[in-house]
Amino acid sequence: FATTFTKLTFSSKTYFQTLLSLYATENSLQPPIAEPARADAGAWMAELLAGYVTSADTGNEDLVIASRAALADFCAASPRNLDAVCAALVSNVKTRQTPGRGQGDRVVVPTLEIAAFLCHVGLFQKCRGVDLRHLCLQVQRAGYKTGNVRKLEACIKVYGCVAGFDEVCAGVTEEDLGKEEKEEILRGKRRDGISEARKRLGALMFHPWPRVRSLVVDELWKLFGEQEDEGEHGGGGGGESLKSVDWSKADKASINRVVEQFALSRAA
């Protein structure tokens, strides 16, 4: 194994695929390392992804493409892999926010970006093991009083993704069919998470920085822009109300109107 692994280039998809499955591959690790890794696979994955996300977010183009493709393939391979990755990402958002301890924004920002990426490729929403409301609260904590615009942008992306999830998890398996009580509990938790994400977007509409408000509006357009022709929100349509205001200069009355129109102020 070692001979083959050392011949892989650091920017190849195969290299990243090997890293992700390292702890589960026979004879890939020495026993002193393999035993604790397999005993606490969650901690192993969290540590691995803390470094992995920097390649998948801020590396050169080839590195970003290869690492993201490998991660997407790994998550799509099985619900177990998907749950492991999503849980590790959420854990890192929570535990690595303190600068100097877990490297702060150097880990948290790429982690948020990769969580959003997994949403955009239709994977994160299939994960059944993540409490979405807990995720949103950790994202809120990460973005609280930050002066890092890129961090706020990443937070908004995650909120926008979660706000657009369906209440019914896309990752339902045959084993889950017929378990109505369990599914109802899961739907309730997802509903709470979706509501929390929309509430966070509503709160950020009042952010003093025009750039932040514009980013929120971009996410709202993705969520509600297609309702323009459907007229579901009071005759004018969702998209029309978003297009009719310069959000970099919007007054509170305009912001309040949109927040109420899309029910962004409703708590979970």
PDB file of C-alpha atoms in Angstrom:
ATOM      1  CA  PHE A   1       0.000   0.000   0.000  1.00  0.00           C
ATOM      2  CA  ALA A   2       2.704   2.487   0.984  1.00  0.00           C
ATOM      3  CA  THR A   3       4.558   2.028  -2.300  1.00  0.00           C
ATOM      4  CA  THR A   4       1.430   2.777  -4.322  1.00  0.00           C
ATOM      5  CA  PHE A   5       0.333   5.681  -2.123  1.00  0.00           C
ATOM      6  CA  THR A   6       3.663   7.493  -2.245  1.00  0.00           C
ATOM      7  CA  LYS A   7       3.556   7.477  -6.044  1.00  0.00           C
ATOM      8  CA  LEU A   8       0.321   9.468  -6.137  1.00  0.00           C
ATOM      9  CA  THR A   9       0.530  13.183  -6.875  1.00  0.00           C
ATOM     10  CA  PHE A  10      -0.830  15.525  -4.215  1.00  0.00           C
ATOM     11  CA  SER A  11      -3.307  17.090  -6.643  1.00  0.00           C
ATOM     12  CA  SER A  12      -4.805  13.873  -8.017  1.00  0.00           C
ATOM     13  CA  LYS A  13      -8.333  12.707  -7.334  1.00  0.00           C
ATOM     14  CA  THR A  14      -7.011   9.251  -6.468  1.00  0.00           C
ATOM     15  CA  TYR A  15      -4.780  10.744  -3.778  1.00  0.00           C
ATOM     16  CA  PHE A  16      -7.739  12.414  -2.072  1.00  0.00           C
ATOM     17  CA  GLN A  17      -9.921   9.326  -2.449  1.00  0.00           C
ATOM     18  CA  THR A  18      -7.218   7.334  -0.715  1.00  0.00           C
ATOM     19  CA  LEU A  19      -7.005   9.828   2.141  1.00  0.00           C
ATOM     20  CA  LEU A  20     -10.747   9.720   2.750  1.00  0.00           C
ATOM     21  CA  SER A  21     -10.896   5.929   2.915  1.00  0.00           C
ATOM     22  CA  LEU A  22      -7.536   5.456   4.626  1.00  0.00           C
ATOM     23  CA  TYR A  23      -8.778   4.345   8.043  1.00  0.00           C
ATOM     24  CA  ALA A  24     -11.141   1.772   6.524  1.00  0.00           C
ATOM     25  CA  THR A  25      -8.612   0.276   4.093  1.00  0.00           C
ATOM     26  CA  GLU A  26      -6.932  -2.948   5.150  1.00  0.00           C
ATOM     27  CA  ASN A  27      -3.170  -2.745   5.784  1.00  0.00           C
ATOM     28  CA  SER A  28      -3.101   0.987   5.061  1.00  0.00           C
ATOM     29  CA  LEU A  29      -2.141   2.056   8.588  1.00  0.00           C
ATOM     30  CA  GLN A  30       0.181   0.646  11.200  1.00  0.00           C
ATOM     31  CA  PRO A  31      -1.722  -0.972  14.126  1.00  0.00           C
ATOM     32  CA  PRO A  32      -0.798   1.764  16.665  1.00  0.00           C
ATOM     33  CA  ILE A  33      -2.507   4.285  14.371  1.00  0.00           C
ATOM     34  CA  ALA A  34      -5.235   2.101  12.881  1.00  0.00           C
ATOM     35  CA  GLU A  35      -6.698   0.938  16.184  1.00  0.00           C
ATOM     36  CA  PRO A  36      -7.474   4.374  17.686  1.00  0.00           C
ATOM     37  CA  ALA A  37      -8.558   5.670  14.270  1.00  0.00           C
ATOM     38  CA  ARG A  38     -11.126   2.918  13.869  1.00  0.00           C
ATOM     39  CA  ALA A  39     -12.150   3.134  17.514  1.00  0.00           C
ATOM     40  CA  ASP A  40     -13.165   6.786  17.063  1.00  0.00           C
ATOM     41  CA  ALA A  41     -13.826   7.206  13.362  1.00  0.00           C
ATOM     42  CA  GLY A  42     -15.656  10.495  13.966  1.00  0.00           C
ATOM     43  CA  ALA A  43     -12.613  12.152  15.525  1.00  0.00           C
ATOM     44  CA  TRP A  44     -10.405  10.790  12.733  1.00  0.00           C
ATOM     45  CA  MET A  45     -12.695  12.206  10.041  1.00  0.00           C
ATOM     46  CA  ALA A  46     -12.941  15.579  11.800  1.00  0.00           C
ATOM     47  CA  GLU A  47      -9.156  15.901  11.978  1.00  0.00           C
ATOM     48  CA  LEU A  48      -8.765  14.779   8.380  1.00  0.00           C
ATOM     49  CA  LEU A  49     -11.352  17.234   7.074  1.00  0.00           C
ATOM     50  CA  ALA A  50      -9.883  20.120   9.071  1.00  0.00           C
ATOM     51  CA  GLY A  51      -6.945  19.975   6.694  1.00  0.00           C
ATOM     52  CA  TYR A  52      -8.759  18.594   3.668  1.00  0.00           C
ATOM     53  CA  VAL A  53     -11.135  21.547   3.344  1.00  0.00           C
ATOM     54  CA  THR A  54      -8.299  24.015   2.829  1.00  0.00           C
ATOM     55  CA  SER A  55      -7.296  22.151  -0.334  1.00  0.00           C
ATOM     56  CA  ALA A  56     -10.923  21.893  -1.425  1.00  0.00           C
ATOM     57  CA  ASP A  57     -11.541  25.612  -0.943  1.00  0.00           C
ATOM     58  CA  THR A  58      -8.380  27.697  -1.203  1.00  0.00           C
ATOM     59  CA  GLY A  59      -6.000  25.497  -3.188  1.00  0.00           C
ATOM     60  CA  ASN A  60      -5.140  26.030  -6.840  1.00  0.00           C
ATOM     61  CA  GLU A  61      -7.780  25.148  -9.424  1.00  0.00           C
ATOM     62  CA  ASP A  62      -6.581  21.586 -10.030  1.00  0.00           C
ATOM     63  CA  LEU A  63      -6.414  20.940  -6.300  1.00  0.00           C
ATOM     64  CA  VAL A  64      -9.918  22.291  -5.699  1.00  0.00           C
ATOM     65  CA  ILE A  65     -11.416  20.269  -8.555  1.00  0.00           C
ATOM     66  CA  ALA A  66      -9.714  17.000  -7.579  1.00  0.00           C
ATOM     67  CA  SER A  67     -10.398  17.255  -3.845  1.00  0.00           C
ATOM     68  CA  ARG A  68     -14.036  18.258  -4.286  1.00  0.00           C
ATOM     69  CA  ALA A  69     -14.660  15.518  -6.839  1.00  0.00           C
ATOM     70  CA  ALA A  70     -13.126  12.924  -4.522  1.00  0.00           C
ATOM     71  CA  LEU A  71     -15.175  14.163  -1.567  1.00  0.00           C
ATOM     72  CA  ALA A  72     -18.412  14.139  -3.569  1.00  0.00           C
ATOM     73  CA  ASP A  73     -17.741  10.606  -4.812  1.00  0.00           C
ATOM     74  CA  PHE A  74     -16.897   9.429  -1.299  1.00  0.00           C
ATOM     75  CA  CYS A  75     -20.118  10.891   0.123  1.00  0.00           C
ATOM     76  CA  ALA A  76     -22.234   9.518  -2.722  1.00  0.00           C
ATOM     77  CA  ALA A  77     -20.808   6.017  -2.265  1.00  0.00           C
ATOM     78  CA  SER A  78     -22.798   5.257   0.892  1.00  0.00           C
ATOM     79  CA  PRO A  79     -25.026   6.899   3.534  1.00  0.00           C
ATOM     80  CA  ARG A  80     -22.401   5.949   6.116  1.00  0.00           C
ATOM     81  CA  ASN A  81     -19.727   7.952   4.320  1.00  0.00           C
ATOM     82  CA  LEU A  82     -22.079  10.897   3.877  1.00  0.00           C
ATOM     83  CA  ASP A  83     -23.072  10.916   7.538  1.00  0.00           C
ATOM     84  CA  ALA A  84     -19.426  10.710   8.611  1.00  0.00           C
ATOM     85  CA  VAL A  85     -18.381  13.670   6.470  1.00  0.00           C
ATOM     86  CA  CYS A  86     -21.357  15.882   7.325  1.00  0.00           C
ATOM     87  CA  ALA A  87     -21.049  15.170  11.047  1.00  0.00           C
ATOM     88  CA  ALA A  88     -17.334  15.975  10.926  1.00  0.00           C
ATOM     89  CA  LEU A  89     -17.944  19.264   9.121  1.00  0.00           C
ATOM     90  CA  VAL A  90     -20.547  20.336  11.683  1.00  0.00           C
ATOM     91  CA  SER A  91     -18.234  19.292  14.505  1.00  0.00           C
ATOM     92  CA  ASN A  92     -15.398  21.380  13.090  1.00  0.00           C
ATOM     93  CA  VAL A  93     -17.622  24.442  12.746  1.00  0.00           C
ATOM     94  CA  LYS A  94     -18.390  24.089  16.447  1.00  0.00           C
ATOM     95  CA  THR A  95     -14.978  23.200  17.859  1.00  0.00           C
ATOM     96  CA  ARG A  96     -12.551  25.250  15.759  1.00  0.00           C
ATOM     97  CA  GLN A  97     -13.893  28.759  16.117  1.00  0.00           C
ATOM     98  CA  THR A  98     -11.348  29.987  18.665  1.00  0.00           C
ATOM     99  CA  PRO A  99      -8.317  31.629  16.975  1.00  0.00           C
ATOM    100  CA  GLY A 100      -5.120  29.777  17.791  1.00  0.00           C
ATOM    101  CA  ARG A 101      -7.071  26.764  18.961  1.00  0.00           C
ATOM    102  CA  GLY A 102      -8.032  24.690  15.978  1.00  0.00           C
ATOM    103  CA  GLN A 103      -6.796  27.534  13.719  1.00  0.00           C
ATOM    104  CA  GLY A 104     -10.037  29.533  13.825  1.00  0.00           C
ATOM    105  CA  ASP A 105     -11.155  31.050  10.529  1.00  0.00           C
ATOM    106  CA  ARG A 106      -8.494  29.158   8.574  1.00  0.00           C
ATOM    107  CA  VAL A 107     -10.525  26.013   9.196  1.00  0.00           C
ATOM    108  CA  VAL A 108     -14.038  27.333   9.827  1.00  0.00           C
ATOM    109  CA  VAL A 109     -14.429  29.346   6.609  1.00  0.00           C
ATOM    110  CA  PRO A 110     -13.369  26.509   4.255  1.00  0.00           C
ATOM    111  CA  THR A 111     -15.500  24.114   6.310  1.00  0.00           C
ATOM    112  CA  LEU A 112     -18.574  26.279   5.742  1.00  0.00           C
ATOM    113  CA  GLU A 113     -17.750  26.580   2.045  1.00  0.00           C
ATOM    114  CA  ILE A 114     -17.453  22.812   1.645  1.00  0.00           C
ATOM    115  CA  ALA A 115     -20.692  22.244   3.550  1.00  0.00           C
ATOM    116  CA  ALA A 116     -22.370  24.590   1.063  1.00  0.00           C
ATOM    117  CA  PHE A 117     -20.682  22.771  -1.826  1.00  0.00           C
ATOM    118  CA  LEU A 118     -22.086  19.437  -0.660  1.00  0.00           C
ATOM    119  CA  CYS A 119     -25.517  21.057  -0.545  1.00  0.00           C
ATOM    120  CA  HIS A 120     -25.136  22.430  -4.062  1.00  0.00           C
ATOM    121  CA  VAL A 121     -24.294  18.983  -5.448  1.00  0.00           C
ATOM    122  CA  GLY A 122     -27.333  17.484  -3.712  1.00  0.00           C
ATOM    123  CA  LEU A 123     -25.570  15.476  -1.009  1.00  0.00           C
ATOM    124  CA  PHE A 124     -25.722  17.259   2.351  1.00  0.00           C
ATOM    125  CA  GLN A 125     -29.525  17.343   2.268  1.00  0.00           C
ATOM    126  CA  LYS A 126     -29.536  13.537   2.111  1.00  0.00           C
ATOM    127  CA  CYS A 127     -27.723  13.271   5.435  1.00  0.00           C
ATOM    128  CA  ARG A 128     -30.024  12.063   8.185  1.00  0.00           C
ATOM    129  CA  GLY A 129     -27.582  12.351  11.062  1.00  0.00           C
ATOM    130  CA  VAL A 130     -27.128  16.131  11.268  1.00  0.00           C
ATOM    131  CA  ASP A 131     -29.369  18.361  13.372  1.00  0.00           C
ATOM    132  CA  LEU A 132     -29.924  21.272  10.982  1.00  0.00           C
ATOM    133  CA  ARG A 133     -30.987  23.713  13.673  1.00  0.00           C
ATOM    134  CA  HIS A 134     -27.838  22.917  15.639  1.00  0.00           C
ATOM    135  CA  LEU A 135     -25.826  23.524  12.471  1.00  0.00           C
ATOM    136  CA  CYS A 136     -27.475  26.923  11.968  1.00  0.00           C
ATOM    137  CA  LEU A 137     -26.829  27.921  15.571  1.00  0.00           C
ATOM    138  CA  GLN A 138     -23.152  27.016  15.221  1.00  0.00           C
ATOM    139  CA  VAL A 139     -22.965  28.975  11.968  1.00  0.00           C
ATOM    140  CA  GLN A 140     -24.560  31.938  13.737  1.00  0.00           C
ATOM    141  CA  ARG A 141     -21.962  31.659  16.487  1.00  0.00           C
ATOM    142  CA  ALA A 142     -19.194  31.535  13.889  1.00  0.00           C
ATOM    143  CA  GLY A 143     -20.411  34.700  12.183  1.00  0.00           C
ATOM    144  CA  TYR A 144     -21.291  36.679  15.312  1.00  0.00           C
ATOM    145  CA  LYS A 145     -19.639  40.124  15.270  1.00  0.00           C
ATOM    146  CA  THR A 146     -17.070  38.969  12.734  1.00  0.00           C
ATOM    147  CA  GLY A 147     -15.335  41.468  10.491  1.00  0.00           C
ATOM    148  CA  ASN A 148     -14.448  38.763   7.977  1.00  0.00           C
ATOM    149  CA  VAL A 149     -16.664  39.323   4.931  1.00  0.00           C
ATOM    150  CA  ARG A 150     -15.700  35.996   3.379  1.00  0.00           C
ATOM    151  CA  LYS A 151     -16.749  34.255   6.569  1.00  0.00           C
ATOM    152  CA  LEU A 152     -20.111  36.008   6.509  1.00  0.00           C
ATOM    153  CA  GLU A 153     -20.502  35.038   2.862  1.00  0.00           C
ATOM    154  CA  ALA A 154     -19.862  31.389   3.737  1.00  0.00           C
ATOM    155  CA  CYS A 155     -22.369  31.574   6.607  1.00  0.00           C
ATOM    156  CA  ILE A 156     -24.995  33.039   4.282  1.00  0.00           C
ATOM    157  CA  LYS A 157     -24.390  30.281   1.733  1.00  0.00           C
ATOM    158  CA  VAL A 158     -25.030  27.623   4.377  1.00  0.00           C
ATOM    159  CA  TYR A 159     -28.170  29.389   5.607  1.00  0.00           C
ATOM    160  CA  GLY A 160     -29.414  29.667   2.032  1.00  0.00           C
ATOM    161  CA  CYS A 161     -28.812  25.981   1.401  1.00  0.00           C
ATOM    162  CA  VAL A 162     -30.562  24.804   4.567  1.00  0.00           C
ATOM    163  CA  ALA A 163     -33.442  27.225   4.017  1.00  0.00           C
ATOM    164  CA  GLY A 164     -34.085  25.524   0.685  1.00  0.00           C
ATOM    165  CA  PHE A 165     -34.137  21.954   2.003  1.00  0.00           C
ATOM    166  CA  ASP A 166     -37.286  19.852   1.847  1.00  0.00           C
ATOM    167  CA  GLU A 167     -38.800  18.722   5.124  1.00  0.00           C
ATOM    168  CA  VAL A 168     -38.694  15.133   3.922  1.00  0.00           C
ATOM    169  CA  CYS A 169     -35.104  13.919   3.862  1.00  0.00           C
ATOM    170  CA  ALA A 170     -33.967  12.850   0.406  1.00  0.00           C
ATOM    171  CA  GLY A 171     -31.841  10.119   1.956  1.00  0.00           C
ATOM    172  CA  VAL A 172     -34.693   7.829   2.994  1.00  0.00           C
ATOM    173  CA  THR A 173     -33.739   4.170   2.566  1.00  0.00           C
ATOM    174  CA  GLU A 174     -35.843   1.033   2.357  1.00  0.00           C
ATOM    175  CA  GLU A 175     -34.995   0.329   5.995  1.00  0.00           C
ATOM    176  CA  ASP A 176     -36.646   3.608   6.995  1.00  0.00           C
ATOM    177  CA  LEU A 177     -39.905   2.925   5.189  1.00  0.00           C
ATOM    178  CA  GLY A 178     -42.751   2.102   7.530  1.00  0.00           C
ATOM    179  CA  LYS A 179     -41.159   3.852  10.518  1.00  0.00           C
ATOM    180  CA  GLU A 180     -43.693   6.675  10.585  1.00  0.00           C
ATOM    181  CA  GLU A 181     -42.917   7.879  14.102  1.00  0.00           C
ATOM    182  CA  LYS A 182     -39.195   8.087  13.426  1.00  0.00           C
ATOM    183  CA  GLU A 183     -39.775   9.862  10.131  1.00  0.00           C
ATOM    184  CA  GLU A 184     -42.108  12.389  11.744  1.00  0.00           C
ATOM    185  CA  ILE A 185     -39.468  13.223  14.355  1.00  0.00           C
ATOM    186  CA  LEU A 186     -36.899  13.674  11.599  1.00  0.00           C
ATOM    187  CA  ARG A 187     -39.260  15.907   9.620  1.00  0.00           C
ATOM    188  CA  GLY A 188     -39.857  17.998  12.722  1.00  0.00           C
ATOM    189  CA  LYS A 189     -36.137  18.496  13.265  1.00  0.00           C
ATOM    190  CA  ARG A 190     -35.578  19.376   9.627  1.00  0.00           C
ATOM    191  CA  ARG A 191     -38.501  21.804   9.774  1.00  0.00           C
ATOM    192  CA  ASP A 192     -36.897  23.495  12.781  1.00  0.00           C
ATOM    193  CA  GLY A 193     -33.586  23.738  10.944  1.00  0.00           C
ATOM    194  CA  ILE A 194     -35.165  25.199   7.818  1.00  0.00           C
ATOM    195  CA  SER A 195     -37.044  27.745   9.909  1.00  0.00           C
ATOM    196  CA  GLU A 196     -33.880  28.690  11.809  1.00  0.00           C
ATOM    197  CA  ALA A 197     -31.947  29.174   8.564  1.00  0.00           C
ATOM    198  CA  ARG A 198     -34.628  31.469   7.178  1.00  0.00           C
ATOM    199  CA  LYS A 199     -34.723  33.406  10.427  1.00  0.00           C
ATOM    200  CA  ARG A 200     -30.947  33.907  10.229  1.00  0.00           C
ATOM    201  CA  LEU A 201     -31.253  35.186   6.663  1.00  0.00           C
ATOM    202  CA  GLY A 202     -33.925  37.599   7.855  1.00  0.00           C
ATOM    203  CA  ALA A 203     -31.684  38.876  10.644  1.00  0.00           C
ATOM    204  CA  LEU A 204     -28.792  39.432   8.236  1.00  0.00           C
ATOM    205  CA  MET A 205     -31.026  41.561   6.019  1.00  0.00           C
ATOM    206  CA  PHE A 206     -30.534  44.222   8.709  1.00  0.00           C
ATOM    207  CA  HIS A 207     -26.739  43.948   8.678  1.00  0.00           C
ATOM    208  CA  PRO A 208     -25.083  47.381   8.396  1.00  0.00           C
ATOM    209  CA  TRP A 209     -22.829  46.312   5.508  1.00  0.00           C
ATOM    210  CA  PRO A 210     -24.410  46.632   2.041  1.00  0.00           C
ATOM    211  CA  ARG A 211     -22.322  43.733   0.735  1.00  0.00           C
ATOM    212  CA  VAL A 212     -23.810  41.387   3.332  1.00  0.00           C
ATOM    213  CA  ARG A 213     -27.378  42.453   2.557  1.00  0.00           C
ATOM    214  CA  SER A 214     -26.748  41.895  -1.147  1.00  0.00           C
ATOM    215  CA  LEU A 215     -25.442  38.388  -0.461  1.00  0.00           C
ATOM    216  CA  VAL A 216     -28.578  37.588   1.523  1.00  0.00           C
ATOM    217  CA  VAL A 217     -30.770  38.855  -1.307  1.00  0.00           C
ATOM    218  CA  ASP A 218     -28.891  36.574  -3.713  1.00  0.00           C
ATOM    219  CA  GLU A 219     -29.842  33.599  -1.533  1.00  0.00           C
ATOM    220  CA  LEU A 220     -33.438  34.793  -1.245  1.00  0.00           C
ATOM    221  CA  TRP A 221     -33.614  35.032  -5.019  1.00  0.00           C
ATOM    222  CA  LYS A 222     -32.526  31.396  -5.294  1.00  0.00           C
ATOM    223  CA  LEU A 223     -35.240  30.449  -2.810  1.00  0.00           C
ATOM    224  CA  PHE A 224     -38.119  32.644  -3.929  1.00  0.00           C
ATOM    225  CA  GLY A 225     -37.223  34.190  -7.287  1.00  0.00           C
ATOM    226  CA  GLU A 226     -39.064  31.527  -9.286  1.00  0.00           C
ATOM    227  CA  GLN A 227     -42.268  32.455  -7.499  1.00  0.00           C
ATOM    228  CA  GLU A 228     -42.405  35.639  -9.535  1.00  0.00           C
ATOM    229  CA  ASP A 229     -44.843  34.168 -12.013  1.00  0.00           C
ATOM    230  CA  GLU A 230     -46.738  32.142  -9.456  1.00  0.00           C
ATOM    231  CA  GLY A 231     -47.804  35.094  -7.340  1.00  0.00           C
ATOM    232  CA  GLU A 232     -47.668  33.077  -4.146  1.00  0.00           C
ATOM    233  CA  HIS A 233     -46.752  35.995  -1.926  1.00  0.00           C
ATOM    234  CA  GLY A 234     -49.299  38.728  -2.188  1.00  0.00           C
ATOM    235  CA  GLY A 235     -49.827  39.277  -5.875  1.00  0.00           C
ATOM    236  CA  GLY A 236     -46.492  40.839  -6.793  1.00  0.00           C
ATOM    237  CA  GLY A 237     -44.565  37.597  -6.792  1.00  0.00           C
ATOM    238  CA  GLY A 238     -41.433  36.803  -4.815  1.00  0.00           C
ATOM    239  CA  GLY A 239     -38.900  37.816  -7.422  1.00  0.00           C
ATOM    240  CA  GLU A 240     -40.504  41.157  -8.182  1.00  0.00           C
ATOM    241  CA  SER A 241     -40.208  42.418  -4.611  1.00  0.00           C
ATOM    242  CA  LEU A 242     -36.519  41.506  -4.544  1.00  0.00           C
ATOM    243  CA  LYS A 243     -35.779  43.256  -7.836  1.00  0.00           C
ATOM    244  CA  SER A 244     -37.528  46.504  -7.039  1.00  0.00           C
ATOM    245  CA  VAL A 245     -35.134  47.759  -4.326  1.00  0.00           C
ATOM    246  CA  ASP A 246     -31.484  48.824  -4.226  1.00  0.00           C
ATOM    247  CA  TRP A 247     -30.562  46.710  -1.216  1.00  0.00           C
ATOM    248  CA  SER A 248     -27.283  48.528  -0.621  1.00  0.00           C
ATOM    249  CA  LYS A 249     -29.356  51.593   0.296  1.00  0.00           C
ATOM    250  CA  ALA A 250     -32.624  50.022   1.414  1.00  0.00           C
ATOM    251  CA  ASP A 251     -34.498  51.544   4.340  1.00  0.00           C
ATOM    252  CA  LYS A 252     -35.815  49.476   7.233  1.00  0.00           C
ATOM    253  CA  ALA A 253     -39.370  49.613   5.927  1.00  0.00           C
ATOM    254  CA  SER A 254     -38.342  47.877   2.689  1.00  0.00           C
ATOM    255  CA  ILE A 255     -36.324  45.288   4.571  1.00  0.00           C
ATOM    256  CA  ASN A 256     -39.148  44.631   7.021  1.00  0.00           C
ATOM    257  CA  ARG A 257     -41.565  44.169   4.138  1.00  0.00           C
ATOM    258  CA  VAL A 258     -39.420  41.456   2.538  1.00  0.00           C
ATOM    259  CA  VAL A 259     -38.697  39.765   5.858  1.00  0.00           C
ATOM    260  CA  GLU A 260     -42.415  39.554   6.582  1.00  0.00           C
ATOM    261  CA  GLN A 261     -43.308  38.596   3.015  1.00  0.00           C
ATOM    262  CA  PHE A 262     -41.088  35.527   3.087  1.00  0.00           C
ATOM    263  CA  ALA A 263     -41.764  34.741   6.763  1.00  0.00           C
ATOM    264  CA  LEU A 264     -38.071  35.126   7.588  1.00  0.00           C
ATOM    265  CA  SER A 265     -38.764  36.371  11.097  1.00  0.00           C
ATOM    266  CA  ARG A 266     -40.526  33.247  12.297  1.00  0.00           C
ATOM    267  CA  ALA A 267     -38.570  31.409  14.944  1.00  0.00           C
ATOM    268  CA  ALA A 268     -38.158  27.656  14.753  1.00  0.00           C
TER     269      ALA A 268
END
